[in-house]
mmCIF file with all atom_site columns, C-alpha atoms in Angstrom:
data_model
loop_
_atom_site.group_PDB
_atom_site.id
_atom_site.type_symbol
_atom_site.label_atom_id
_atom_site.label_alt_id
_atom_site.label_comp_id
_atom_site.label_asym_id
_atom_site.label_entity_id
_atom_site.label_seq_id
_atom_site.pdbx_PDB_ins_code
_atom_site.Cartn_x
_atom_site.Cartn_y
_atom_site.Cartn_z
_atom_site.occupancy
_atom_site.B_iso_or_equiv
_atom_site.pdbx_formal_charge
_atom_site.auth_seq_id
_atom_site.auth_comp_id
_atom_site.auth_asym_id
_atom_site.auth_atom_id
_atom_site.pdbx_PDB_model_num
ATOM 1  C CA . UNK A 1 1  ? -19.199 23.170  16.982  1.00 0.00 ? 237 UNK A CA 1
ATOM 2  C CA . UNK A 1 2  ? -17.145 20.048  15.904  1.00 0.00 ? 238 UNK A CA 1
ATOM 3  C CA . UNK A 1 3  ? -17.674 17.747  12.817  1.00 0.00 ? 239 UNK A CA 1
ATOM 4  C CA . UNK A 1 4  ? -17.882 14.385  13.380  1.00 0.00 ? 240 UNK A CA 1
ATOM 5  C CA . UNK A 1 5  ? -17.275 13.728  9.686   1.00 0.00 ? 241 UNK A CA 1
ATOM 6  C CA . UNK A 1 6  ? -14.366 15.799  9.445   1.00 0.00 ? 242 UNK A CA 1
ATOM 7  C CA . UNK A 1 7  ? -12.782 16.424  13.286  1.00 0.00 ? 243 UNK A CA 1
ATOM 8  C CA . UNK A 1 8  ? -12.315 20.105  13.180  1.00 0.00 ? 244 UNK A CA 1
ATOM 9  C CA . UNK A 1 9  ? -14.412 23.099  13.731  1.00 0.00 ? 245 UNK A CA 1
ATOM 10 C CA . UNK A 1 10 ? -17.471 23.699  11.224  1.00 0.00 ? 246 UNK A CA 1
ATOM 11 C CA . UNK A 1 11 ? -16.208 27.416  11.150  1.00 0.00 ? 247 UNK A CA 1
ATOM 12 C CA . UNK A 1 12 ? -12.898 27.002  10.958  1.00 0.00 ? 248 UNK A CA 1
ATOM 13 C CA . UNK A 1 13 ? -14.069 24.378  8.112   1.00 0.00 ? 249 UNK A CA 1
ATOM 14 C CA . UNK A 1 14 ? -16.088 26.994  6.100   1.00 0.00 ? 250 UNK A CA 1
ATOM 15 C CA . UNK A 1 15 ? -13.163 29.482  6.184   1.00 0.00 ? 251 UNK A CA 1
ATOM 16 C CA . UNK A 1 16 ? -10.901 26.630  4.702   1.00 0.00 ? 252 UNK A CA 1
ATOM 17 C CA . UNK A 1 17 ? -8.848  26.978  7.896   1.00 0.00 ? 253 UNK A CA 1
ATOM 18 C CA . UNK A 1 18 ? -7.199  23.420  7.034   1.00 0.00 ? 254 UNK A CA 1
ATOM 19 C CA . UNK A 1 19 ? -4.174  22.282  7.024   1.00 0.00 ? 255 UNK A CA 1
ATOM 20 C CA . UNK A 1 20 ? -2.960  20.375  4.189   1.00 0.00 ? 256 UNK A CA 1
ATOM 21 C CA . UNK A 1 21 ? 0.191   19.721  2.253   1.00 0.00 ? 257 UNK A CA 1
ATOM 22 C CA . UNK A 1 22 ? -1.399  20.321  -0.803  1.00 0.00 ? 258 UNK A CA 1
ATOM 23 C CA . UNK A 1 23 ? -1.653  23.977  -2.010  1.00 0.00 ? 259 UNK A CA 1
ATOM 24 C CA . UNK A 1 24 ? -4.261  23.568  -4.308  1.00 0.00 ? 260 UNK A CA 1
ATOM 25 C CA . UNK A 1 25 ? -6.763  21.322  -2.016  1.00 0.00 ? 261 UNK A CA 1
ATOM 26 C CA . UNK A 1 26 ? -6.097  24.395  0.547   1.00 0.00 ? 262 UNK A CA 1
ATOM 27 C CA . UNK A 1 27 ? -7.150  26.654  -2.705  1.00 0.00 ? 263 UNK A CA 1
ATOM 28 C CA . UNK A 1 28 ? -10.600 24.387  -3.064  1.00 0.00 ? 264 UNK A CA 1
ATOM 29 C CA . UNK A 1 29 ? -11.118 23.803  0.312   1.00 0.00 ? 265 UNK A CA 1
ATOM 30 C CA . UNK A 1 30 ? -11.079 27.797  1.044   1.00 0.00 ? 266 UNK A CA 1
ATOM 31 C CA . UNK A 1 31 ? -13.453 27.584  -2.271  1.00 0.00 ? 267 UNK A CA 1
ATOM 32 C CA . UNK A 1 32 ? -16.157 25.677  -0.694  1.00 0.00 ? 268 UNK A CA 1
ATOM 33 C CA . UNK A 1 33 ? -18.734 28.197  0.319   1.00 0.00 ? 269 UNK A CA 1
ATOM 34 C CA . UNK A 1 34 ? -18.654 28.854  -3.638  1.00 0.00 ? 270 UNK A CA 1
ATOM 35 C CA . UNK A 1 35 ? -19.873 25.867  -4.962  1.00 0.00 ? 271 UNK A CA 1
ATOM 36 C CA . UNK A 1 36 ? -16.416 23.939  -5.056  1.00 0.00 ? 272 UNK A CA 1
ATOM 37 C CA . UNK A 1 37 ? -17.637 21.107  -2.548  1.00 0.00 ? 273 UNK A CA 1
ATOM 38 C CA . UNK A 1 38 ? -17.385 18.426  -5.463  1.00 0.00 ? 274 UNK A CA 1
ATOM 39 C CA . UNK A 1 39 ? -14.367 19.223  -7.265  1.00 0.00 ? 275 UNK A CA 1
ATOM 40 C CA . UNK A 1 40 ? -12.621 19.704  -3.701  1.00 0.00 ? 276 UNK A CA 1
ATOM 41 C CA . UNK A 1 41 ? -14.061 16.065  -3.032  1.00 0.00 ? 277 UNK A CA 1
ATOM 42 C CA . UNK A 1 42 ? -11.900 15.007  -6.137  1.00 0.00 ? 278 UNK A CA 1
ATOM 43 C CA . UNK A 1 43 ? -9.106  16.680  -5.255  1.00 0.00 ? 279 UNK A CA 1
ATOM 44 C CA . UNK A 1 44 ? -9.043  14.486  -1.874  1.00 0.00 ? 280 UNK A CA 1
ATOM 45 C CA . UNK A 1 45 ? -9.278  11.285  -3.945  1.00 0.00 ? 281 UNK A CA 1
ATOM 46 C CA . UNK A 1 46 ? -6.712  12.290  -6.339  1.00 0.00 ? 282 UNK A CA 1
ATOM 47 C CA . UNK A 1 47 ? -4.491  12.631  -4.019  1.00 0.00 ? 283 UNK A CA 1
ATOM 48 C CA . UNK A 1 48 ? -5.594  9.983   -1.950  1.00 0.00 ? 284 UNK A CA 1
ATOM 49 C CA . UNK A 1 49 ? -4.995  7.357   -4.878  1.00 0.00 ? 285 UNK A CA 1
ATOM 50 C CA . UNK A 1 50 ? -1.212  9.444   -5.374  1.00 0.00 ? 286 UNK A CA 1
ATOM 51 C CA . UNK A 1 51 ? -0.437  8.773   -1.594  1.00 0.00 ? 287 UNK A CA 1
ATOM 52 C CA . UNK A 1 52 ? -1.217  5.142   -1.884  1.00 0.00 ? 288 UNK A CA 1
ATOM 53 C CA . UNK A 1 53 ? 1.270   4.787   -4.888  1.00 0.00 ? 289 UNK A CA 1
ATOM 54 C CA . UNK A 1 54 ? 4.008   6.133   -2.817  1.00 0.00 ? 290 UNK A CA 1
ATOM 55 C CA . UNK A 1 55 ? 3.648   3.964   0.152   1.00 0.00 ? 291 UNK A CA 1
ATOM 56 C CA . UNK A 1 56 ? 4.969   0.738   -2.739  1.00 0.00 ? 292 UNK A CA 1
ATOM 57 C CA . UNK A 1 57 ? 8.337   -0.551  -2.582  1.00 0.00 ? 293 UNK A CA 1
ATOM 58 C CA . UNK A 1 58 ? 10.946  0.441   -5.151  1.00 0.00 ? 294 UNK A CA 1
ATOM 59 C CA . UNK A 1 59 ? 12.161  -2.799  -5.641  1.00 0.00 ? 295 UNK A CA 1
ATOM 60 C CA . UNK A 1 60 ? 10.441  -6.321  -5.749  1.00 0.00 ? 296 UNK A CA 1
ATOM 61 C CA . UNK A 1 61 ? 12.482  -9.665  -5.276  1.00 0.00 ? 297 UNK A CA 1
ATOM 62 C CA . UNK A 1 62 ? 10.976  -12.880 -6.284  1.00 0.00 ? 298 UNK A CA 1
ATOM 63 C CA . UNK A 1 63 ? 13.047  -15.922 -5.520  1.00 0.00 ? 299 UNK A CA 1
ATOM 64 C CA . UNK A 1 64 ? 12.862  -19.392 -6.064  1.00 0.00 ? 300 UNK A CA 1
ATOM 65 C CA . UNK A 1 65 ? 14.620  -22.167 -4.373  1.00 0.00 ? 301 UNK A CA 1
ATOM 66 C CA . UNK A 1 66 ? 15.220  -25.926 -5.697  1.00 0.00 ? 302 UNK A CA 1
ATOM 67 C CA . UNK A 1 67 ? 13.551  -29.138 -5.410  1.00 0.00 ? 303 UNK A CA 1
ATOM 68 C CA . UNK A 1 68 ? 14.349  -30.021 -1.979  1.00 0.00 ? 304 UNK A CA 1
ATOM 69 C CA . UNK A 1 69 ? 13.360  -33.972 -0.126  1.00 0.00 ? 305 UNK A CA 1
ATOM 70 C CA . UNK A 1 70 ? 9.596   -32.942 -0.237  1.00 0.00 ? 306 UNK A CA 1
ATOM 71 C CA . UNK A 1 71 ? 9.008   -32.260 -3.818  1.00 0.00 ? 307 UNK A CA 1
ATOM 72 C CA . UNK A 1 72 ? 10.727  -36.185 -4.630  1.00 0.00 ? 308 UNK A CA 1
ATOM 73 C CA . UNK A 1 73 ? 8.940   -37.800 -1.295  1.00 0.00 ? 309 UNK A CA 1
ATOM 74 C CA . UNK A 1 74 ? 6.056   -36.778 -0.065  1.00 0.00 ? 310 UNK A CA 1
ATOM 75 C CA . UNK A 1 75 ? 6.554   -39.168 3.021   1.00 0.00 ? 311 UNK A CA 1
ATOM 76 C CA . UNK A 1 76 ? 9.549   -37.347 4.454   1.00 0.00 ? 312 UNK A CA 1
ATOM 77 C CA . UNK A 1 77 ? 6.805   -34.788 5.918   1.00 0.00 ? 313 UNK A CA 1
ATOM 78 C CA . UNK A 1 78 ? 6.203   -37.563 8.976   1.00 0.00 ? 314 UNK A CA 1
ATOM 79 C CA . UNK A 1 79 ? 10.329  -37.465 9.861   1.00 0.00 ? 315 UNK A CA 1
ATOM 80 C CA . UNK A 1 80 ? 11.318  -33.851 9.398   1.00 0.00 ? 316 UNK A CA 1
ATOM 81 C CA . UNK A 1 81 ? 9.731   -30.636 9.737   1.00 0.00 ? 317 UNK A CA 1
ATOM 82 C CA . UNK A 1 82 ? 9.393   -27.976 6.761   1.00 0.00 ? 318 UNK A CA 1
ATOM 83 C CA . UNK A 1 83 ? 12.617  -25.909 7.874   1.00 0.00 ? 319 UNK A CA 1
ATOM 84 C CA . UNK A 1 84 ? 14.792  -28.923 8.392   1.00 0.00 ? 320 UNK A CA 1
ATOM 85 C CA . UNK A 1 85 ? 14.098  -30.553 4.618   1.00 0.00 ? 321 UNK A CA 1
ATOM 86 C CA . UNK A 1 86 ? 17.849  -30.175 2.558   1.00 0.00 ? 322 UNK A CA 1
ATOM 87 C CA . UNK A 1 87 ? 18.307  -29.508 -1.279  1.00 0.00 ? 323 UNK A CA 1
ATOM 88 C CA . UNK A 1 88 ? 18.196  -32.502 -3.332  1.00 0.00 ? 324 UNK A CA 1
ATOM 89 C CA . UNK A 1 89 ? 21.522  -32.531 -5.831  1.00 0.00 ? 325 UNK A CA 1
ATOM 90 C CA . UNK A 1 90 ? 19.026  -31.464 -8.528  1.00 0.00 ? 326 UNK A CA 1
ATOM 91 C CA . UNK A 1 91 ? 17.911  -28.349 -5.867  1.00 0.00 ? 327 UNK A CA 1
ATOM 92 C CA . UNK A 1 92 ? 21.349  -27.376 -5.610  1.00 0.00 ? 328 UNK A CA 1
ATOM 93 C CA . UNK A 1 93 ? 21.727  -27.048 -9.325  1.00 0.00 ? 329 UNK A CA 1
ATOM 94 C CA . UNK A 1 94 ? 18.652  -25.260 -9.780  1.00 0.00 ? 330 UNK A CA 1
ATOM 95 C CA . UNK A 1 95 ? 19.483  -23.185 -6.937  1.00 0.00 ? 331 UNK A CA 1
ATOM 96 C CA . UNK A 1 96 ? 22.627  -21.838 -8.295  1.00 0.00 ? 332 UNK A CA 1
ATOM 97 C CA . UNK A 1 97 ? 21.187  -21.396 -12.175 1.00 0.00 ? 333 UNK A CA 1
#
C-alpha cells in the first residue's frame, strides 16, 4: 500500500528502503521498527534546517544611490516618472564617496 504522508510503499518504508543522501538518516530510517521513529524525525529536521542554509547567497550587496530631484522637490513626481528623476550635484558626490 502507499503512504500518503510519505509517497512510497509502507513496506518498502519499514525496511528503510529510502533513498537519501544522507548515510546516517538511511542508518535511522532502516532503525525505525526499533524504536528510532523520533530521533529519525530529528535527523530530517537537522538536516532540513542545514539544506535551507545552503540555498543563501555567498555574497550580499547593499547599495545606495544619491539624493536625486525627488528627495529636494517633492513636486517633480507630477512631471517625471521615478526612472527618469537625475542626480542632484550633491547625488553625484554622494554617489561617488
Amino acid at each position: 500500500s502507499t503512504s500518503p504522508r510519505h509517497g512510497c510503499n509502507t513496506i518498502d518504508c519499514k525496511k528503510g528502503r529510502i533513498s537519501s543522501q544522507s548515510p546516517e538518516l538511511e542508518e535511522l530510517l532502516a532503525g525505525i521498527g526499533g524504536g528510532q521513529l523520533d530521533i529519525a524525525l530529528r535527523e530530517i529536521r537537522r538536516r532540513q534546517e542545514y539544506l535551507k542554509w545552503l540555498r543563501l547567497p555567498e555574497k550580499v550587496v547593499l547599495l545606495r544611490h544619491g539624493q536625486s530631484e525627488g528627495n529636494v522637490n517633492k513636486t517633480v513626481y507630477t512631471s517625471k516618472g521615478d526612472a527618469n528623476l537625475e542626480l542632484t550635484r550633491t547625488g553625484l558626490g554622494q554617489a561617488k564617496a
